[in-house]
Amino acid sequence: MKPLSDTAQKIKNMEIRGAGRIARAAASELRDYSERVSTSQLDEFNRKMKYAAQLLISTRPTAVSLPNAVRTVMRYEGNSVAEAKENIKKLADGFILNSENAVRKIGEIGARRVRDGDTIMTHCNSSAAISIMAAAHKAGKNINVITTESRPRWQGHLTIKQLDEIGIKTSLIVDSAVRYFMKEADLVVMGADAVTANGSIINKIGTSQLALCAHEARKNVIIAAETYKFSPRSLLGELIEIEERNSSEVIADEKLNEFKHVSVKNPAFDVTPREYIDLICTEVGAIPPEMAYIIIREYLGWELGDMNSGEMIPNA
Ligand code: RI2
C-alpha cells in the first residue's frame, strides 16, 4: 500500500489512535507526502496536497485534533514547490513539537490538582490524562487509579499497561462498575477528542455516564485537552459528528447473523455537557469549560470570516 493510504488506513482502523496521536500522524504524513510529490508545477502540487489533506481528515470524523492539525499544515505558503515543501516541513514539525510539549505541560498543570493519596478514576486511554497522573506520581504523590476497560476496543488495557510501567497502582474495572466504585474515587481525569465552543466535551463512549456519576457523587471531573482539540466550527453552530463504528467490534458477524431482529449500535463517542465538568486542563492553563470560546478565538487563530471561506477544511 502507498504510504499516504497506508497512514489513512491505520488511522481508520485505529492502529494509530488517540486524538493527539492521530493529529501528529496526519501532520507527519502530510510532510512526508509533500516530499514524495515529484511535480515542479505549484498548481499540481497544491491539488495533490489538498487531496491528501481531505483523505486524512475523512478517516475519523469526531476528533477535531485531526482537521486542526491538517489545517495547520495546509496553511503553507511558497512561490515554488520547493518553497512550499520547506514551509510544510516547518509547519508539520512545529505542530508535532507543540503537541508533544502541550501534553507534557498539561501534565504539569493538572498534577497540581491531584493531592497526595488521591484515587483517580479514568476512562479509555488518553495520553493527556495519563500525563497528569504521571506528573503527580513523579512529584512524589502517592496515587491510585481506577481504569475502565473501555469496551468495545479495550483501550483500558493500554492504560493499565502504561500506568504499570510508570509504577502507578491501578485497578481495572468493567465499564458498568463506574457508579459502584465512584465512592472510592477522589476525582475523575479523562481526555477529549473535541471541545465545543459551549464547553461540552466529546470523548470515548461512556465518558458522559462517568461524569454524571461523578457529578452525583460531588467528585471533580478534570478533562485534559490540548488547545487543538477545541472546535472552531462549533462557533458556527455545527455539531460534532459522532463516529459510528462497525458492529463487529461489539459482536462477531457470524453470531449477529444468527438473529433476525437484532441490530448493533456502536457510537465511539458521546457528549458530556459542561455542567458535569469542573475544569478543562489545557497547555495554556486550567480553565472552566465556559471559557472554551476564548481558547478558540485566542489560540486557534480562527475568525468567523476565515471559517466561511472556501479554503475551510470541513469539520474543523
Ligand atoms: P489523547 C481517544 O479516542 C479517546 O477517546 C481518548 O480519551 C481521546 O482519544 C484523547 O486521547 P480513540 O482514538 O489525545 O481511542 O489524550 O477513539 O491521547
mmCIF file of C-alpha atoms and ligand atoms in Angstrom:
data_model
loop_
_atom_site.group_PDB
_atom_site.id
_atom_site.type_symbol
_atom_site.label_atom_id
_atom_site.label_comp_id
_atom_site.label_asym_id
_atom_site.label_seq_id
_atom_site.Cartn_x
_atom_site.Cartn_y
_atom_site.Cartn_z
ATOM 1 C CA MET A 1 0.000 0.000 0.000
ATOM 2 C CA LYS A 2 1.198 3.549 -0.700
ATOM 3 C CA PRO A 3 2.390 5.387 2.434
ATOM 4 C CA LEU A 4 -0.407 8.019 2.274
ATOM 5 C CA SER A 5 -3.241 5.480 2.019
ATOM 6 C CA ASP A 6 -1.393 3.247 4.470
ATOM 7 C CA THR A 7 -1.366 6.004 7.120
ATOM 8 C CA ALA A 8 -5.019 6.832 6.358
ATOM 9 C CA GLN A 9 -5.939 3.157 6.767
ATOM 10 C CA LYS A 10 -4.017 2.856 10.042
ATOM 11 C CA ILE A 11 -5.880 5.857 11.474
ATOM 12 C CA LYS A 12 -9.208 4.479 10.260
ATOM 13 C CA ASN A 13 -8.723 1.002 11.718
ATOM 14 C CA MET A 14 -7.285 2.544 14.927
ATOM 15 C CA GLU A 15 -3.834 1.038 14.597
ATOM 16 C CA ILE A 16 -2.868 4.665 15.135
ATOM 17 C CA ARG A 17 -5.325 6.049 17.671
ATOM 18 C CA GLY A 18 -5.824 8.676 20.372
ATOM 19 C CA ALA A 19 -6.838 12.171 19.344
ATOM 20 C CA GLY A 20 -3.369 13.683 19.820
ATOM 21 C CA ARG A 21 -1.550 10.829 18.147
ATOM 22 C CA ILE A 22 -3.716 10.821 15.021
ATOM 23 C CA ALA A 23 -3.188 14.586 14.705
ATOM 24 C CA ARG A 24 0.589 14.175 14.844
ATOM 25 C CA ALA A 25 0.455 11.216 12.438
ATOM 26 C CA ALA A 26 -1.529 13.289 9.930
ATOM 27 C CA ALA A 27 0.882 16.238 10.169
ATOM 28 C CA SER A 28 3.847 13.957 9.704
ATOM 29 C CA GLU A 29 2.224 12.126 6.759
ATOM 30 C CA LEU A 30 1.430 15.438 5.009
ATOM 31 C CA ARG A 31 5.089 16.455 5.417
ATOM 32 C CA ASP A 32 6.404 13.132 4.091
ATOM 33 C CA TYR A 33 3.811 13.013 1.309
ATOM 34 C CA SER A 34 4.801 16.513 0.161
ATOM 35 C CA GLU A 35 8.406 15.293 -0.105
ATOM 36 C CA ARG A 36 7.283 12.447 -2.352
ATOM 37 C CA VAL A 37 5.242 14.620 -4.743
ATOM 38 C CA SER A 38 7.550 14.870 -7.735
ATOM 39 C CA THR A 39 5.995 17.676 -9.789
ATOM 40 C CA SER A 40 7.562 21.112 -10.191
ATOM 41 C CA GLN A 41 4.160 22.666 -11.032
ATOM 42 C CA LEU A 42 2.817 24.517 -7.997
ATOM 43 C CA ASP A 43 -0.840 24.098 -9.076
ATOM 44 C CA GLU A 44 -0.486 20.361 -9.370
ATOM 45 C CA PHE A 45 1.413 20.194 -6.085
ATOM 46 C CA ASN A 46 -1.346 22.157 -4.309
ATOM 47 C CA ARG A 47 -4.010 19.882 -5.796
ATOM 48 C CA LYS A 48 -2.214 16.784 -4.557
ATOM 49 C CA MET A 49 -1.744 18.266 -1.106
ATOM 50 C CA LYS A 50 -5.464 19.074 -0.898
ATOM 51 C CA TYR A 51 -6.303 15.518 -1.895
ATOM 52 C CA ALA A 52 -4.010 14.144 0.830
ATOM 53 C CA ALA A 53 -5.479 16.558 3.391
ATOM 54 C CA GLN A 54 -9.053 15.511 2.619
ATOM 55 C CA LEU A 55 -8.163 11.826 2.653
ATOM 56 C CA LEU A 56 -6.555 12.086 6.092
ATOM 57 C CA ILE A 57 -9.427 14.141 7.506
ATOM 58 C CA SER A 58 -12.009 11.654 6.233
ATOM 59 C CA THR A 59 -10.524 8.760 8.236
ATOM 60 C CA ARG A 60 -12.129 9.613 11.579
ATOM 61 C CA PRO A 61 -14.887 12.198 11.840
ATOM 62 C CA THR A 62 -15.000 13.068 15.551
ATOM 63 C CA ALA A 63 -11.525 14.009 16.818
ATOM 64 C CA VAL A 64 -11.174 17.704 15.957
ATOM 65 C CA SER A 65 -7.433 17.468 16.539
ATOM 66 C CA LEU A 66 -7.194 15.777 13.139
ATOM 67 C CA PRO A 67 -8.636 18.557 10.929
ATOM 68 C CA ASN A 68 -6.983 21.188 13.146
ATOM 69 C CA ALA A 69 -3.576 19.556 12.559
ATOM 70 C CA VAL A 70 -4.205 19.207 8.837
ATOM 71 C CA ARG A 71 -5.324 22.807 8.606
ATOM 72 C CA THR A 72 -2.208 23.998 10.420
ATOM 73 C CA VAL A 73 -0.003 22.301 7.833
ATOM 74 C CA MET A 74 -2.223 23.318 4.893
ATOM 75 C CA ARG A 75 -1.649 26.986 5.756
ATOM 76 C CA TYR A 76 1.685 26.614 3.926
ATOM 77 C CA GLU A 77 2.891 29.283 1.548
ATOM 78 C CA GLY A 78 5.520 29.372 -1.180
ATOM 79 C CA ASN A 79 6.131 30.681 -4.670
ATOM 80 C CA SER A 80 7.577 27.403 -5.818
ATOM 81 C CA VAL A 81 7.151 23.731 -4.986
ATOM 82 C CA ALA A 82 10.494 23.755 -3.177
ATOM 83 C CA GLU A 83 9.429 26.697 -1.019
ATOM 84 C CA ALA A 84 6.071 25.088 -0.321
ATOM 85 C CA LYS A 85 7.726 21.831 0.742
ATOM 86 C CA GLU A 86 10.083 23.681 3.052
ATOM 87 C CA ASN A 87 7.195 25.559 4.629
ATOM 88 C CA ILE A 88 5.144 22.375 5.028
ATOM 89 C CA LYS A 89 8.029 20.719 6.851
ATOM 90 C CA LYS A 90 8.349 23.694 9.184
ATOM 91 C CA LEU A 91 4.618 23.767 9.942
ATOM 92 C CA ALA A 92 4.300 19.995 10.412
ATOM 93 C CA ASP A 93 7.391 19.724 12.621
ATOM 94 C CA GLY A 94 6.203 22.751 14.589
ATOM 95 C CA PHE A 95 2.782 21.186 15.149
ATOM 96 C CA ILE A 96 4.268 17.883 16.302
ATOM 97 C CA LEU A 97 6.687 19.564 18.701
ATOM 98 C CA ASN A 98 3.974 21.853 20.105
ATOM 99 C CA SER A 99 1.680 18.887 20.526
ATOM 100 C CA GLU A 100 4.245 16.884 22.473
ATOM 101 C CA ASN A 101 5.063 19.892 24.637
ATOM 102 C CA ALA A 102 1.349 20.521 25.211
ATOM 103 C CA VAL A 103 0.807 17.013 26.576
ATOM 104 C CA ARG A 104 3.764 17.481 28.943
ATOM 105 C CA LYS A 105 2.575 20.926 30.076
ATOM 106 C CA ILE A 106 -0.939 19.614 30.721
ATOM 107 C CA GLY A 107 0.651 17.031 32.997
ATOM 108 C CA GLU A 108 2.468 19.702 34.991
ATOM 109 C CA ILE A 109 -0.600 21.916 35.321
ATOM 110 C CA GLY A 110 -3.088 19.120 36.004
ATOM 111 C CA ALA A 111 -0.869 17.401 38.578
ATOM 112 C CA ARG A 112 -1.315 20.411 40.884
ATOM 113 C CA ARG A 113 -4.962 19.415 41.237
ATOM 114 C CA VAL A 114 -4.023 15.936 42.432
ATOM 115 C CA ARG A 115 -3.388 15.519 46.155
ATOM 116 C CA ASP A 116 -1.160 13.007 47.864
ATOM 117 C CA GLY A 117 -3.222 9.867 48.499
ATOM 118 C CA ASP A 118 -5.849 10.592 45.820
ATOM 119 C CA THR A 119 -7.636 7.889 43.873
ATOM 120 C CA ILE A 120 -8.300 8.952 40.292
ATOM 121 C CA MET A 121 -10.896 7.349 38.059
ATOM 122 C CA THR A 122 -10.199 7.425 34.319
ATOM 123 C CA HIS A 123 -11.759 6.110 31.133
ATOM 124 C CA CYS A 124 -10.310 4.888 27.844
ATOM 125 C CA ASN A 125 -6.692 5.729 27.038
ATOM 126 C CA SER A 126 -5.776 9.386 26.916
ATOM 127 C CA SER A 127 -2.139 10.433 26.769
ATOM 128 C CA ALA A 128 -3.083 13.888 28.086
ATOM 129 C CA ALA A 129 -4.928 12.389 31.074
ATOM 130 C CA ILE A 130 -2.082 9.941 31.744
ATOM 131 C CA SER A 131 0.360 12.838 31.588
ATOM 132 C CA ILE A 132 -1.417 14.337 34.628
ATOM 133 C CA MET A 133 -1.222 11.059 36.562
ATOM 134 C CA ALA A 134 2.429 10.543 35.596
ATOM 135 C CA ALA A 135 3.360 14.088 36.659
ATOM 136 C CA ALA A 136 1.564 13.689 40.002
ATOM 137 C CA HIS A 137 3.391 10.400 40.566
ATOM 138 C CA LYS A 138 6.711 11.988 39.577
ATOM 139 C CA ALA A 139 6.075 14.798 42.056
ATOM 140 C CA GLY A 140 6.052 12.132 44.768
ATOM 141 C CA LYS A 141 2.279 11.939 45.283
ATOM 142 C CA ASN A 142 1.034 8.511 46.185
ATOM 143 C CA ILE A 143 -1.915 7.951 43.833
ATOM 144 C CA ASN A 144 -4.183 5.077 42.855
ATOM 145 C CA VAL A 145 -6.018 4.873 39.557
ATOM 146 C CA ILE A 146 -9.278 3.114 38.722
ATOM 147 C CA THR A 147 -9.411 2.397 34.981
ATOM 148 C CA THR A 148 -12.379 1.200 32.953
ATOM 149 C CA GLU A 149 -11.954 -1.495 30.321
ATOM 150 C CA SER A 150 -13.458 0.865 27.723
ATOM 151 C CA ARG A 151 -15.370 -1.567 25.606
ATOM 152 C CA PRO A 152 -15.573 -2.347 22.774
ATOM 153 C CA ARG A 153 -11.933 -1.598 21.887
ATOM 154 C CA TRP A 154 -10.468 -2.240 25.340
ATOM 155 C CA GLN A 155 -8.309 0.899 25.424
ATOM 156 C CA GLY A 156 -8.309 0.482 29.228
ATOM 157 C CA HIS A 157 -5.790 -2.314 28.697
ATOM 158 C CA LEU A 158 -3.409 0.204 27.140
ATOM 159 C CA THR A 159 -3.927 2.490 30.124
ATOM 160 C CA ILE A 160 -3.165 -0.173 32.745
ATOM 161 C CA LYS A 161 -0.024 -1.142 30.814
ATOM 162 C CA GLN A 162 1.211 2.461 30.666
ATOM 163 C CA LEU A 163 0.404 3.148 34.315
ATOM 164 C CA ASP A 164 2.026 -0.116 35.359
ATOM 165 C CA GLU A 165 5.219 0.829 33.531
ATOM 166 C CA ILE A 166 5.269 4.141 35.375
ATOM 167 C CA GLY A 167 4.710 2.327 38.670
ATOM 168 C CA ILE A 168 1.214 3.641 39.481
ATOM 169 C CA LYS A 169 -1.140 1.261 41.317
ATOM 170 C CA THR A 170 -4.189 0.653 39.132
ATOM 171 C CA SER A 171 -7.474 -1.255 39.422
ATOM 172 C CA LEU A 172 -9.166 -2.381 36.216
ATOM 173 C CA ILE A 173 -12.973 -2.363 36.320
ATOM 174 C CA VAL A 174 -15.733 -3.126 33.828
ATOM 175 C CA ASP A 175 -17.400 -0.067 32.312
ATOM 176 C CA SER A 176 -20.683 -0.733 34.073
ATOM 177 C CA ALA A 177 -18.977 -0.567 37.504
ATOM 178 C CA VAL A 178 -18.183 3.154 37.433
ATOM 179 C CA ARG A 179 -21.030 4.133 39.769
ATOM 180 C CA TYR A 180 -20.248 1.276 42.129
ATOM 181 C CA PHE A 181 -16.658 2.455 42.509
ATOM 182 C CA MET A 182 -17.252 6.211 42.391
ATOM 183 C CA LYS A 183 -17.305 6.332 46.207
ATOM 184 C CA GLU A 184 -13.640 5.249 46.169
ATOM 185 C CA ALA A 185 -12.583 7.988 43.765
ATOM 186 C CA ASP A 186 -11.450 11.466 44.782
ATOM 187 C CA LEU A 187 -11.514 12.871 41.281
ATOM 188 C CA VAL A 188 -12.018 11.874 37.657
ATOM 189 C CA VAL A 189 -9.444 12.652 34.963
ATOM 190 C CA MET A 190 -10.242 11.932 31.305
ATOM 191 C CA GLY A 191 -9.195 13.089 27.850
ATOM 192 C CA ALA A 192 -11.143 14.618 24.970
ATOM 193 C CA ASP A 193 -11.474 14.169 21.243
ATOM 194 C CA ALA A 194 -13.214 17.507 20.843
ATOM 195 C CA VAL A 195 -14.265 20.512 22.906
ATOM 196 C CA THR A 196 -17.055 22.733 21.610
ATOM 197 C CA ALA A 197 -17.492 26.490 21.947
ATOM 198 C CA ASN A 198 -20.060 25.994 24.714
ATOM 199 C CA GLY A 199 -17.640 23.906 26.796
ATOM 200 C CA SER A 200 -19.114 20.477 26.132
ATOM 201 C CA ILE A 201 -16.587 17.747 25.528
ATOM 202 C CA ILE A 202 -16.736 14.773 23.203
ATOM 203 C CA ASN A 203 -14.807 11.734 24.360
ATOM 204 C CA LYS A 204 -14.941 7.933 24.319
ATOM 205 C CA ILE A 205 -18.396 6.438 24.714
ATOM 206 C CA GLY A 206 -19.113 6.109 28.424
ATOM 207 C CA THR A 207 -17.440 9.396 29.374
ATOM 208 C CA SER A 208 -20.764 11.142 29.948
ATOM 209 C CA GLN A 209 -22.156 8.441 32.256
ATOM 210 C CA LEU A 210 -18.924 8.519 34.258
ATOM 211 C CA ALA A 211 -19.131 12.314 34.503
ATOM 212 C CA LEU A 212 -22.783 12.085 35.533
ATOM 213 C CA CYS A 213 -21.896 9.617 38.310
ATOM 214 C CA ALA A 214 -19.084 11.913 39.462
ATOM 215 C CA HIS A 215 -21.462 14.875 39.474
ATOM 216 C CA GLU A 216 -23.977 12.947 41.557
ATOM 217 C CA ALA A 217 -21.215 11.948 43.999
ATOM 218 C CA ARG A 218 -19.807 15.525 44.079
ATOM 219 C CA LYS A 219 -16.462 14.440 42.702
ATOM 220 C CA ASN A 220 -14.472 16.784 40.457
ATOM 221 C CA VAL A 221 -14.095 15.991 36.767
ATOM 222 C CA ILE A 222 -10.951 17.235 35.038
ATOM 223 C CA ILE A 223 -10.682 16.981 31.257
ATOM 224 C CA ALA A 224 -7.185 17.006 29.798
ATOM 225 C CA ALA A 225 -7.285 18.540 26.324
ATOM 226 C CA GLU A 226 -4.743 20.358 24.189
ATOM 227 C CA THR A 227 -5.977 23.592 22.582
ATOM 228 C CA TYR A 228 -6.029 21.959 19.123
ATOM 229 C CA LYS A 229 -8.879 19.727 20.323
ATOM 230 C CA PHE A 230 -11.195 22.743 20.533
ATOM 231 C CA SER A 231 -13.604 23.012 17.620
ATOM 232 C CA PRO A 232 -13.677 26.315 15.730
ATOM 233 C CA ARG A 233 -16.617 25.182 13.603
ATOM 234 C CA SER A 234 -18.750 24.723 16.692
ATOM 235 C CA LEU A 235 -18.753 28.537 16.802
ATOM 236 C CA LEU A 236 -20.830 28.378 13.635
ATOM 237 C CA GLY A 237 -23.331 26.173 15.412
ATOM 238 C CA GLU A 238 -22.110 22.965 13.798
ATOM 239 C CA LEU A 239 -22.430 19.795 15.819
ATOM 240 C CA ILE A 240 -19.541 17.362 16.133
ATOM 241 C CA GLU A 241 -20.209 14.188 14.180
ATOM 242 C CA ILE A 242 -20.187 11.105 16.414
ATOM 243 C CA GLU A 243 -18.369 8.269 14.700
ATOM 244 C CA GLU A 244 -20.433 5.088 14.376
ATOM 245 C CA ARG A 245 -18.106 2.103 14.109
ATOM 246 C CA ASN A 246 -18.601 -1.384 12.746
ATOM 247 C CA SER A 247 -20.905 -3.810 14.585
ATOM 248 C CA SER A 248 -18.169 -6.460 14.532
ATOM 249 C CA GLU A 249 -16.388 -4.501 17.285
ATOM 250 C CA VAL A 250 -19.318 -5.426 19.554
ATOM 251 C CA ILE A 251 -20.399 -8.881 18.341
ATOM 252 C CA ALA A 252 -18.936 -11.236 15.734
ATOM 253 C CA ASP A 253 -20.717 -11.144 12.361
ATOM 254 C CA GLU A 254 -21.476 -14.903 12.498
ATOM 255 C CA LYS A 255 -23.144 -14.503 15.884
ATOM 256 C CA LEU A 256 -25.132 -11.469 14.786
ATOM 257 C CA ASN A 257 -26.256 -13.311 11.658
ATOM 258 C CA GLU A 258 -27.970 -15.889 13.865
ATOM 259 C CA PHE A 259 -30.600 -13.266 14.753
ATOM 260 C CA LYS A 260 -33.358 -11.888 12.576
ATOM 261 C CA HIS A 261 -34.401 -8.876 14.632
ATOM 262 C CA VAL A 262 -31.164 -7.681 16.161
ATOM 263 C CA SER A 263 -29.013 -4.764 15.089
ATOM 264 C CA VAL A 264 -25.989 -3.240 16.808
ATOM 265 C CA LYS A 265 -25.424 0.385 17.683
ATOM 266 C CA ASN A 266 -21.781 1.280 18.201
ATOM 267 C CA PRO A 267 -21.122 5.001 18.621
ATOM 268 C CA ALA A 268 -17.466 5.545 19.511
ATOM 269 C CA PHE A 269 -18.018 8.782 21.448
ATOM 270 C CA ASP A 270 -20.546 10.700 23.492
ATOM 271 C CA VAL A 271 -21.087 14.292 24.567
ATOM 272 C CA THR A 272 -20.587 15.429 28.155
ATOM 273 C CA PRO A 273 -22.282 18.737 28.916
ATOM 274 C CA ARG A 274 -20.202 21.402 30.632
ATOM 275 C CA GLU A 275 -22.334 21.168 33.798
ATOM 276 C CA TYR A 276 -20.513 17.937 34.641
ATOM 277 C CA ILE A 277 -17.014 19.290 34.039
ATOM 278 C CA ASP A 278 -15.110 21.274 36.651
ATOM 279 C CA LEU A 279 -12.008 22.082 34.674
ATOM 280 C CA ILE A 280 -10.513 21.659 31.246
ATOM 281 C CA CYS A 281 -6.773 21.385 31.626
ATOM 282 C CA THR A 282 -5.044 22.765 28.512
ATOM 283 C CA GLU A 283 -1.397 23.618 27.884
ATOM 284 C CA VAL A 284 -2.241 27.318 28.263
ATOM 285 C CA GLY A 285 -3.927 26.874 31.601
ATOM 286 C CA ALA A 286 -6.643 25.101 33.533
ATOM 287 C CA ILE A 287 -9.901 26.767 32.505
ATOM 288 C CA PRO A 288 -13.566 26.409 33.383
ATOM 289 C CA PRO A 289 -15.471 24.899 30.417
ATOM 290 C CA GLU A 290 -17.302 28.216 29.977
ATOM 291 C CA MET A 291 -14.021 29.679 28.677
ATOM 292 C CA ALA A 292 -13.836 27.355 25.653
ATOM 293 C CA TYR A 293 -14.787 30.177 23.290
ATOM 294 C CA ILE A 294 -11.772 32.218 24.407
ATOM 295 C CA ILE A 295 -9.432 29.319 23.610
ATOM 296 C CA ILE A 296 -10.866 29.009 20.103
ATOM 297 C CA ARG A 297 -10.556 32.755 19.484
ATOM 298 C CA GLU A 298 -7.197 33.386 21.127
ATOM 299 C CA TYR A 299 -5.228 30.228 20.492
ATOM 300 C CA LEU A 300 -6.565 28.652 17.324
ATOM 301 C CA GLY A 301 -6.459 31.896 15.365
ATOM 302 C CA TRP A 302 -9.875 31.461 13.799
ATOM 303 C CA GLU A 303 -12.049 34.304 12.641
ATOM 304 C CA LEU A 304 -15.652 33.785 11.591
ATOM 305 C CA GLY A 305 -14.801 35.161 8.132
ATOM 306 C CA ASP A 306 -11.979 32.674 7.851
ATOM 307 C CA MET A 307 -14.389 29.870 8.588
ATOM 308 C CA ASN A 308 -16.785 30.918 5.865
ATOM 309 C CA SER A 309 -14.101 30.995 3.191
ATOM 310 C CA GLY A 310 -13.768 28.324 0.520
ATOM 311 C CA GLU A 311 -10.422 27.285 1.955
ATOM 312 C CA MET A 312 -12.130 25.909 5.005
ATOM 313 C CA ILE A 313 -11.246 22.328 5.844
ATOM 314 C CA PRO A 314 -14.508 20.526 6.709
ATOM 315 C CA ASN A 315 -15.403 19.626 10.282
ATOM 316 C CA ALA A 316 -12.546 21.504 11.948
HETATM 317 P P1 RI2 B 1 -5.290 11.650 23.809
HETATM 318 C C1 RI2 B 1 -9.312 8.593 22.193
HETATM 319 O O1 RI2 B 1 -10.085 8.210 21.108
HETATM 320 C C2 RI2 B 1 -10.070 8.534 23.499
HETATM 321 O O2 RI2 B 1 -11.411 8.934 23.383
HETATM 322 C C3 RI2 B 1 -9.232 9.460 24.328
HETATM 323 O O3 RI2 B 1 -9.871 9.902 25.507
HETATM 324 C C4 RI2 B 1 -9.023 10.595 23.325
HETATM 325 O O4 RI2 B 1 -8.806 9.929 22.085
HETATM 326 C C5 RI2 B 1 -7.889 11.543 23.624
HETATM 327 O O5 RI2 B 1 -6.658 10.859 23.605
HETATM 328 P P2 RI2 B 1 -9.828 6.822 20.282
HETATM 329 O O6 RI2 B 1 -8.785 7.163 19.221
HETATM 330 O O7 RI2 B 1 -5.126 12.595 22.662
HETATM 331 O O8 RI2 B 1 -9.395 5.739 21.215
HETATM 332 O O9 RI2 B 1 -5.352 12.377 25.120
HETATM 333 O O10 RI2 B 1 -11.169 6.534 19.652
HETATM 334 O O11 RI2 B 1 -4.232 10.562 23.788
#
